[in-house]
Short mmCIF file of C-alpha atoms in Angstrom, two decimals:
data_model
loop_
_atom_site.label_atom_id
_atom_site.label_comp_id
_atom_site.label_asym_id
_atom_site.label_seq_id
_atom_site.Cartn_x
_atom_site.Cartn_y
_atom_site.Cartn_z
CA MET A 1 -67.47 -20.22 -118.02
CA PHE A 2 -68.55 -22.44 -115.47
CA ARG A 3 -71.22 -25.34 -115.34
CA TRP A 4 -73.51 -26.71 -112.33
CA ALA A 5 -76.50 -29.22 -112.47
CA GLY A 6 -79.22 -29.12 -110.02
CA ILE A 7 -80.30 -27.00 -106.89
CA ALA A 8 -77.55 -25.52 -104.57
CA THR A 9 -77.96 -24.60 -101.07
CA VAL A 10 -76.65 -20.79 -100.16
CA PRO A 11 -73.18 -22.13 -98.74
CA GLN A 12 -72.68 -24.33 -101.95
CA LEU A 13 -73.66 -21.58 -104.19
CA GLU A 14 -71.18 -19.15 -102.22
CA ARG A 15 -68.63 -21.74 -102.73
CA MET A 16 -69.33 -21.96 -106.65
CA LEU A 17 -69.14 -18.24 -107.00
CA ASP A 18 -65.99 -17.98 -105.72
CA ASP A 19 -64.80 -20.93 -107.78
CA ALA A 20 -66.18 -19.29 -110.70
CA GLU A 21 -64.47 -16.09 -110.20
CA ARG A 22 -61.20 -18.05 -110.13
CA ALA A 23 -62.02 -19.81 -113.27
CA THR A 24 -62.27 -16.28 -115.04
CA ARG A 25 -58.96 -15.22 -114.06
CA ALA A 26 -55.87 -15.97 -115.98
CA THR A 27 -53.78 -19.08 -114.68
CA ALA A 28 -52.51 -16.91 -111.90
CA ALA A 29 -53.76 -19.37 -109.19
CA PRO A 30 -51.18 -22.16 -108.12
CA GLY A 31 -51.43 -26.03 -108.12
CA ALA A 32 -54.82 -27.30 -107.74
CA GLU A 33 -56.75 -24.09 -108.00
CA GLU A 34 -55.23 -23.32 -111.43
CA LEU A 35 -56.17 -26.82 -112.42
CA LEU A 36 -59.67 -26.56 -111.22
CA ALA A 37 -60.25 -23.22 -112.97
CA LYS A 38 -58.93 -25.00 -116.23
CA ALA A 39 -61.31 -27.92 -115.64
CA ASP A 40 -64.27 -25.79 -115.04
CA ARG A 41 -63.79 -23.92 -118.22
CA MET A 42 -63.57 -27.27 -120.13
CA HIS A 43 -66.61 -28.53 -118.49
CA ALA A 44 -68.49 -25.40 -119.33
CA ALA A 45 -67.52 -26.00 -123.01
CA ARG A 46 -68.80 -29.52 -122.63
CA GLN A 47 -65.59 -31.26 -123.11
CA HIS A 48 -66.40 -33.84 -120.72
CA VAL A 49 -63.54 -36.31 -121.35
CA GLU A 50 -61.06 -33.60 -120.94
CA ALA A 51 -62.69 -32.15 -118.03
CA ALA A 52 -62.86 -35.35 -116.27
CA THR A 53 -59.05 -35.81 -116.53
CA LEU A 54 -58.47 -32.55 -115.45
CA TYR A 55 -60.52 -32.81 -112.20
CA ARG A 56 -59.01 -36.11 -111.48
CA GLN A 57 -55.55 -34.15 -111.74
CA VAL A 58 -57.23 -31.45 -109.26
CA LEU A 59 -57.85 -34.09 -106.75
CA GLU A 60 -54.31 -35.78 -106.87
CA THR A 61 -52.84 -32.42 -106.61
CA ALA A 62 -54.91 -30.93 -103.86
CA PRO A 63 -54.25 -31.36 -100.08
CA PRO A 64 -56.28 -33.54 -98.29
CA HIS A 65 -58.51 -30.80 -96.47
CA TRP A 66 -58.56 -28.61 -99.40
CA PRO A 67 -61.84 -26.72 -99.19
CA ALA A 68 -62.94 -27.02 -102.68
CA ARG A 69 -62.38 -30.82 -102.47
CA PRO A 70 -66.04 -31.63 -102.22
CA ARG A 71 -67.18 -29.26 -105.27
CA ALA A 72 -64.31 -30.86 -107.34
CA VAL A 73 -65.57 -34.36 -106.58
CA GLU A 74 -68.88 -33.44 -107.66
CA SER A 75 -67.87 -31.66 -110.72
CA TRP A 76 -65.58 -34.63 -111.78
CA LEU A 77 -68.59 -37.17 -111.49
CA LEU A 78 -70.66 -34.84 -113.50
CA ALA A 79 -67.96 -34.80 -116.16
CA LEU A 80 -67.77 -38.46 -116.12
CA TRP A 81 -71.45 -38.72 -116.42
CA GLY A 82 -71.40 -36.47 -119.42
CA ALA A 83 -68.67 -38.27 -120.81
CA LYS A 84 -70.92 -41.73 -120.46
CA ARG A 85 -67.92 -43.50 -118.24
CA LEU A 86 -70.54 -44.93 -116.24
CA GLU A 87 -68.00 -47.45 -114.53
CA GLU A 88 -65.39 -44.93 -113.79
CA CYS A 89 -68.10 -42.53 -112.37
CA ALA A 90 -69.31 -45.39 -110.11
CA GLU A 91 -65.81 -46.27 -108.96
CA VAL A 92 -64.66 -42.40 -108.39
CA ALA A 93 -67.97 -42.09 -106.23
CA ALA A 94 -67.31 -45.37 -104.43
CA ARG A 95 -63.70 -44.15 -103.49
CA HIS A 96 -64.19 -40.52 -102.69
CA VAL A 97 -67.57 -39.65 -101.40
CA GLY A 98 -67.23 -41.42 -98.19
CA SER A 99 -64.32 -39.08 -97.36
CA LEU A 100 -66.34 -35.82 -97.69
CA PRO A 101 -67.83 -33.82 -95.06
CA ARG A 102 -71.35 -34.50 -94.04
CA SER A 103 -72.81 -31.72 -96.30
CA PRO A 104 -75.01 -31.40 -99.26
CA SER A 105 -72.05 -31.86 -101.51
CA LEU A 106 -72.05 -35.43 -100.22
CA ALA A 107 -75.41 -36.12 -101.15
CA ASN A 108 -74.79 -34.63 -104.67
CA ALA A 109 -71.89 -36.84 -105.19
CA ALA A 110 -73.49 -39.86 -103.87
CA SER A 111 -76.41 -39.11 -106.14
CA LEU A 112 -74.05 -38.96 -109.09
CA GLY A 113 -72.48 -42.05 -108.44
CA LEU A 114 -75.54 -43.97 -107.80
CA LEU A 115 -77.08 -42.39 -111.14
CA CYS A 116 -73.91 -43.80 -113.09
CA ALA A 117 -74.41 -47.30 -111.35
CA VAL A 118 -78.27 -47.57 -112.04
CA SER A 119 -77.60 -46.43 -115.79
CA ALA A 120 -75.18 -49.36 -116.47
CA SER A 121 -77.97 -51.94 -117.08
CA GLY A 122 -76.60 -55.42 -117.54
CA GLN A 123 -73.07 -54.32 -117.12
CA PRO A 124 -71.12 -56.91 -115.10
CA TRP A 125 -69.61 -54.44 -112.53
CA GLN A 126 -73.31 -52.89 -111.63
CA ARG A 127 -73.89 -55.23 -108.79
CA GLU A 128 -70.64 -54.91 -107.22
CA LYS A 129 -70.85 -51.25 -107.10
CA LEU A 130 -74.79 -50.88 -106.10
CA PRO A 131 -74.31 -51.81 -102.50
CA VAL A 132 -71.54 -49.53 -101.87
CA LEU A 133 -73.24 -46.62 -103.70
CA GLU A 134 -76.69 -47.26 -101.92
CA GLY A 135 -74.89 -47.01 -98.76
CA LEU A 136 -73.55 -43.51 -99.35
CA ALA A 137 -77.09 -42.54 -100.66
CA GLN A 138 -78.82 -44.04 -97.43
CA GLU A 139 -76.20 -42.24 -95.30
CA ALA A 140 -76.90 -38.89 -97.43
CA LEU A 141 -80.61 -39.41 -96.47
CA ARG A 142 -79.48 -38.82 -92.84
CA ILE A 143 -77.73 -35.38 -93.31
CA PRO A 144 -80.10 -32.90 -92.01
CA ASP A 145 -79.41 -29.99 -94.39
CA VAL A 146 -80.28 -31.52 -97.62
CA LEU A 147 -82.89 -30.01 -99.69
CA ALA A 148 -86.31 -31.81 -99.89
CA ASP A 149 -85.77 -32.08 -103.82
CA ASP A 150 -82.67 -33.50 -103.38
CA ARG A 151 -83.68 -36.13 -100.76
CA SER A 152 -86.53 -37.15 -102.87
CA GLY A 153 -84.04 -37.87 -105.81
CA LEU A 154 -82.08 -40.11 -103.63
CA TYR A 155 -84.83 -42.01 -102.69
CA GLU A 156 -86.01 -42.48 -106.47
CA LEU A 157 -82.60 -43.43 -107.20
CA LEU A 158 -82.45 -46.06 -104.45
CA VAL A 159 -85.78 -47.58 -105.76
CA GLU A 160 -84.08 -47.76 -108.99
CA ALA A 161 -81.05 -49.53 -107.69
CA ARG A 162 -82.96 -52.11 -105.85
CA ALA A 163 -84.96 -52.76 -109.15
CA ALA A 164 -81.52 -53.05 -110.85
CA ALA A 165 -80.41 -55.63 -108.26
CA GLY A 166 -83.75 -57.64 -109.13
CA ASP A 167 -84.82 -56.93 -105.58
CA ASN A 168 -88.66 -55.96 -106.28
CA ALA A 169 -89.73 -56.22 -103.06
CA GLY A 170 -86.95 -54.22 -101.85
CA ALA A 171 -87.98 -51.58 -104.22
CA ARG A 172 -91.38 -51.45 -103.25
CA GLN A 173 -90.18 -51.20 -99.74
CA VAL A 174 -87.88 -48.01 -100.24
CA ALA A 175 -90.75 -46.66 -102.62
CA GLY A 176 -92.95 -46.68 -99.84
CA GLN A 177 -90.60 -44.78 -97.52
CA TRP A 178 -90.02 -42.27 -100.26
CA LEU A 179 -93.92 -41.77 -100.40
CA GLY A 180 -94.14 -41.12 -96.80
CA PHE A 181 -91.57 -38.62 -96.86
CA LEU A 182 -92.98 -36.81 -99.58
CA GLN A 183 -96.57 -36.92 -97.63
CA GLN A 184 -94.85 -35.25 -94.58
CA GLN A 185 -93.20 -32.64 -96.54
CA VAL A 186 -96.76 -31.92 -98.18
CA ALA A 187 -98.30 -31.90 -94.93
CA GLN A 188 -95.80 -29.48 -93.47
CA THR A 189 -96.32 -26.72 -96.57
CA THR A 190 -98.94 -24.52 -96.51
CA ASP A 191 -98.58 -22.68 -99.98
CA PRO A 192 -100.44 -24.24 -102.81
CA GLU A 193 -97.67 -24.16 -105.22
CA LEU A 194 -94.88 -25.36 -102.90
CA ARG A 195 -97.21 -28.32 -102.46
CA ALA A 196 -97.48 -29.00 -105.93
CA ALA A 197 -94.00 -28.79 -106.45
CA PHE A 198 -93.91 -32.36 -104.95
CA ASP A 199 -96.61 -33.51 -107.21
CA SER A 200 -94.45 -35.06 -109.77
CA HIS A 201 -92.14 -36.91 -106.84
CA VAL A 202 -95.74 -38.17 -105.27
CA LEU A 203 -96.68 -39.88 -108.65
CA SER A 204 -93.22 -41.29 -109.25
CA ALA A 205 -93.39 -42.88 -105.93
CA SER A 206 -97.02 -44.27 -105.92
CA LEU A 207 -96.25 -45.66 -109.48
CA ALA A 208 -92.96 -47.27 -108.02
CA LEU A 209 -95.03 -48.60 -105.24
CA GLY A 210 -97.39 -50.12 -107.59
CA GLU A 211 -100.07 -48.06 -105.91
CA PRO A 212 -100.93 -44.92 -108.21
CA ALA A 213 -104.41 -44.40 -106.38
CA ARG A 214 -102.30 -42.98 -103.63
CA ALA A 215 -101.14 -40.07 -106.08
CA VAL A 216 -104.92 -39.22 -107.04
CA GLU A 217 -106.02 -37.23 -104.01
CA ARG A 218 -102.89 -34.79 -103.97
CA LEU A 219 -103.19 -34.33 -107.73
CA MET A 220 -107.05 -33.41 -107.32
CA ALA A 221 -105.89 -31.00 -104.66
CA SER A 222 -103.47 -29.30 -106.96
CA GLU A 223 -105.57 -29.13 -109.81
CA ARG A 224 -108.33 -27.27 -107.54
CA ASP A 225 -105.83 -25.01 -105.93
CA LEU A 226 -104.11 -24.13 -109.49
CA PRO A 227 -106.77 -24.22 -111.92
CA GLY A 228 -105.01 -22.58 -114.56
CA ASP A 229 -101.76 -25.16 -114.41
CA TYR A 230 -101.60 -28.09 -116.80
CA ASN A 231 -99.43 -30.15 -114.39
CA ALA A 232 -102.10 -31.76 -112.24
CA PRO A 233 -104.61 -32.93 -114.94
CA ALA A 234 -101.78 -34.23 -116.89
CA ARG A 235 -100.47 -36.45 -113.92
CA LEU A 236 -103.82 -37.42 -112.92
CA ALA A 237 -104.37 -38.66 -116.68
CA VAL A 238 -101.27 -41.06 -116.00
CA ALA A 239 -102.68 -42.16 -112.42
CA TYR A 240 -106.01 -42.97 -113.94
CA ARG A 241 -104.46 -44.60 -116.94
CA GLU A 242 -102.34 -46.95 -114.73
CA LEU A 243 -105.65 -47.56 -112.74
CA GLY A 244 -107.41 -48.80 -115.64
CA LYS A 245 -109.76 -45.83 -115.35
CA LEU A 246 -109.63 -44.83 -118.92
CA GLU A 247 -112.60 -42.55 -119.21
CA GLU A 248 -111.15 -40.51 -116.25
CA ALA A 249 -107.67 -40.47 -117.76
CA GLN A 250 -108.93 -38.98 -121.34
CA ALA A 251 -110.76 -36.36 -119.40
CA ALA A 252 -107.97 -35.32 -117.35
CA ALA A 253 -105.65 -35.63 -120.53
CA GLU A 254 -107.93 -33.36 -122.62
CA ARG A 255 -107.93 -30.72 -119.45
CA ALA A 256 -104.31 -30.49 -119.37
CA LEU A 257 -104.19 -30.25 -123.34
CA SER A 258 -106.43 -27.11 -123.06
CA LYS A 259 -103.96 -25.32 -120.87
CA VAL A 260 -100.38 -26.83 -121.85
CA TYR A 261 -98.30 -24.63 -124.05
CA GLY A 262 -94.90 -25.14 -125.97
CA PRO A 263 -92.93 -28.45 -126.07
CA ARG A 264 -94.72 -29.67 -123.00
CA LYS A 265 -97.80 -30.27 -125.14
CA LEU A 266 -96.17 -33.09 -127.00
CA ARG A 267 -95.87 -35.41 -123.76
CA VAL A 268 -99.51 -34.52 -122.93
CA MET A 269 -100.66 -35.52 -126.38
CA GLN A 270 -98.70 -38.78 -126.23
CA THR A 271 -100.22 -39.71 -123.07
CA LEU A 272 -103.88 -39.07 -124.85
CA ALA A 273 -102.73 -40.88 -127.78
CA ASP A 274 -101.75 -44.03 -125.47
CA ILE A 275 -105.18 -43.74 -123.54
CA GLN A 276 -106.93 -43.64 -126.74
CA LYS A 277 -105.31 -46.78 -127.86
CA ARG A 278 -105.95 -48.53 -124.46
CA ARG A 279 -109.91 -47.70 -125.10
CA GLY A 280 -109.89 -48.86 -128.65
CA ASP A 281 -110.20 -45.40 -130.11
CA LEU A 282 -107.71 -45.93 -133.03
CA ALA A 283 -109.19 -43.28 -135.17
CA GLY A 284 -108.88 -40.78 -132.18
CA MET A 285 -105.26 -41.95 -131.58
CA ARG A 286 -104.08 -41.56 -134.90
CA LYS A 287 -105.84 -38.01 -134.99
CA THR A 288 -103.93 -37.08 -131.75
CA LEU A 289 -100.41 -38.53 -133.15
CA THR A 290 -101.08 -36.81 -136.51
CA ASP A 291 -101.74 -33.34 -134.85
CA ALA A 292 -98.70 -34.12 -132.30
CA VAL A 293 -96.37 -34.67 -135.24
CA ALA A 294 -97.59 -31.52 -137.27
CA PHE A 295 -97.16 -29.46 -134.09
CA ALA A 296 -93.74 -30.46 -133.50
CA GLN A 297 -92.66 -29.26 -136.64
CA GLY A 298 -93.30 -25.75 -135.46
CA ILE A 299 -91.22 -26.04 -132.39
CA PRO A 300 -87.54 -24.89 -132.64
CA VAL A 301 -85.29 -28.03 -133.20
CA ASP A 302 -83.11 -27.25 -130.00
CA GLN A 303 -86.50 -27.29 -127.94
CA ARG A 304 -87.80 -30.32 -129.72
CA PRO A 305 -87.98 -33.50 -127.33
CA ARG A 306 -86.68 -35.62 -130.19
CA GLY A 307 -87.28 -39.11 -128.44
CA VAL A 308 -90.95 -37.96 -128.05
CA VAL A 309 -91.33 -37.28 -131.53
CA GLU A 310 -89.64 -40.02 -132.90
CA ALA A 311 -91.71 -42.50 -130.57
CA MET A 312 -94.96 -40.74 -132.00
CA GLU A 313 -94.08 -40.79 -135.65
CA ALA A 314 -93.26 -44.58 -135.04
CA GLN A 315 -96.42 -45.11 -133.65
CA LEU A 316 -98.28 -43.37 -136.13
CA LYS A 317 -96.63 -45.25 -139.05
CA ALA A 318 -97.43 -48.38 -137.18
CA ALA A 319 -101.01 -47.21 -136.89
CA ALA A 320 -101.44 -46.63 -140.44
CA GLY A 321 -100.25 -50.04 -141.51
CA PRO A 322 -102.35 -52.93 -142.54
#
């Protein structure tokens, strides 16, 4: 068994398949490789604490230029994230990521370390670790073969890091760089579906910049290009809502609702209920929430977005009060 999070490049995939093959063999491989196979099995079984301990032993046992070191560091950080050991995750990233070869593995590891740091809201160690991890993330942005999705994720974490440091002007500056990068990617892409893959990133960057209008043209283009897809109108609803254009926001949410399916429908209904509340349509909001909670009961428990359902149940209960 073997676990991996995120998107892998072809060289990364080849290395992971080699590592996974090792993990399926008996403990015939010596030293670090044997420990890595055991750690991978623990990680696949979601035994995050035990896996993190083994990955640490792997790195202590392996020679300095061991080919599997970058992947082992990534997996160690992922196991620490799964175990919610945020400070240790940030510390491991600060100590090990800078020595990795300049490759997508470094970018993934830098991203995981920074994710742990920005998730540690209010922890006293956070401010100390953020500058180091931000520096590693900025370095990762300069690695040429990092995938566009991963590069966008790094920008998003850098925005969150500046916000966590209380530097709102810095967060907006990075958000502007992020949006510029995304616009460049969209301009270089001719396939409508590939362009639409950047839509959620464009919306997030525009919201972080405080200029949701910057996302509207891109989302309108995707809705024209992909008329059967609910994503563009669902995102337009959010952009219009943040712009205060509530009539347009509700129309977009209703268009999305006519196309969406499965658990995703709940998030669109949540957006619609919020728009109705802002418009003062409390009866409409209550109906949307009631329908959403009823719809959620028919979704398999393991597919049900529990946080969304609980939030809507609480909102419905509050709306039914005096």
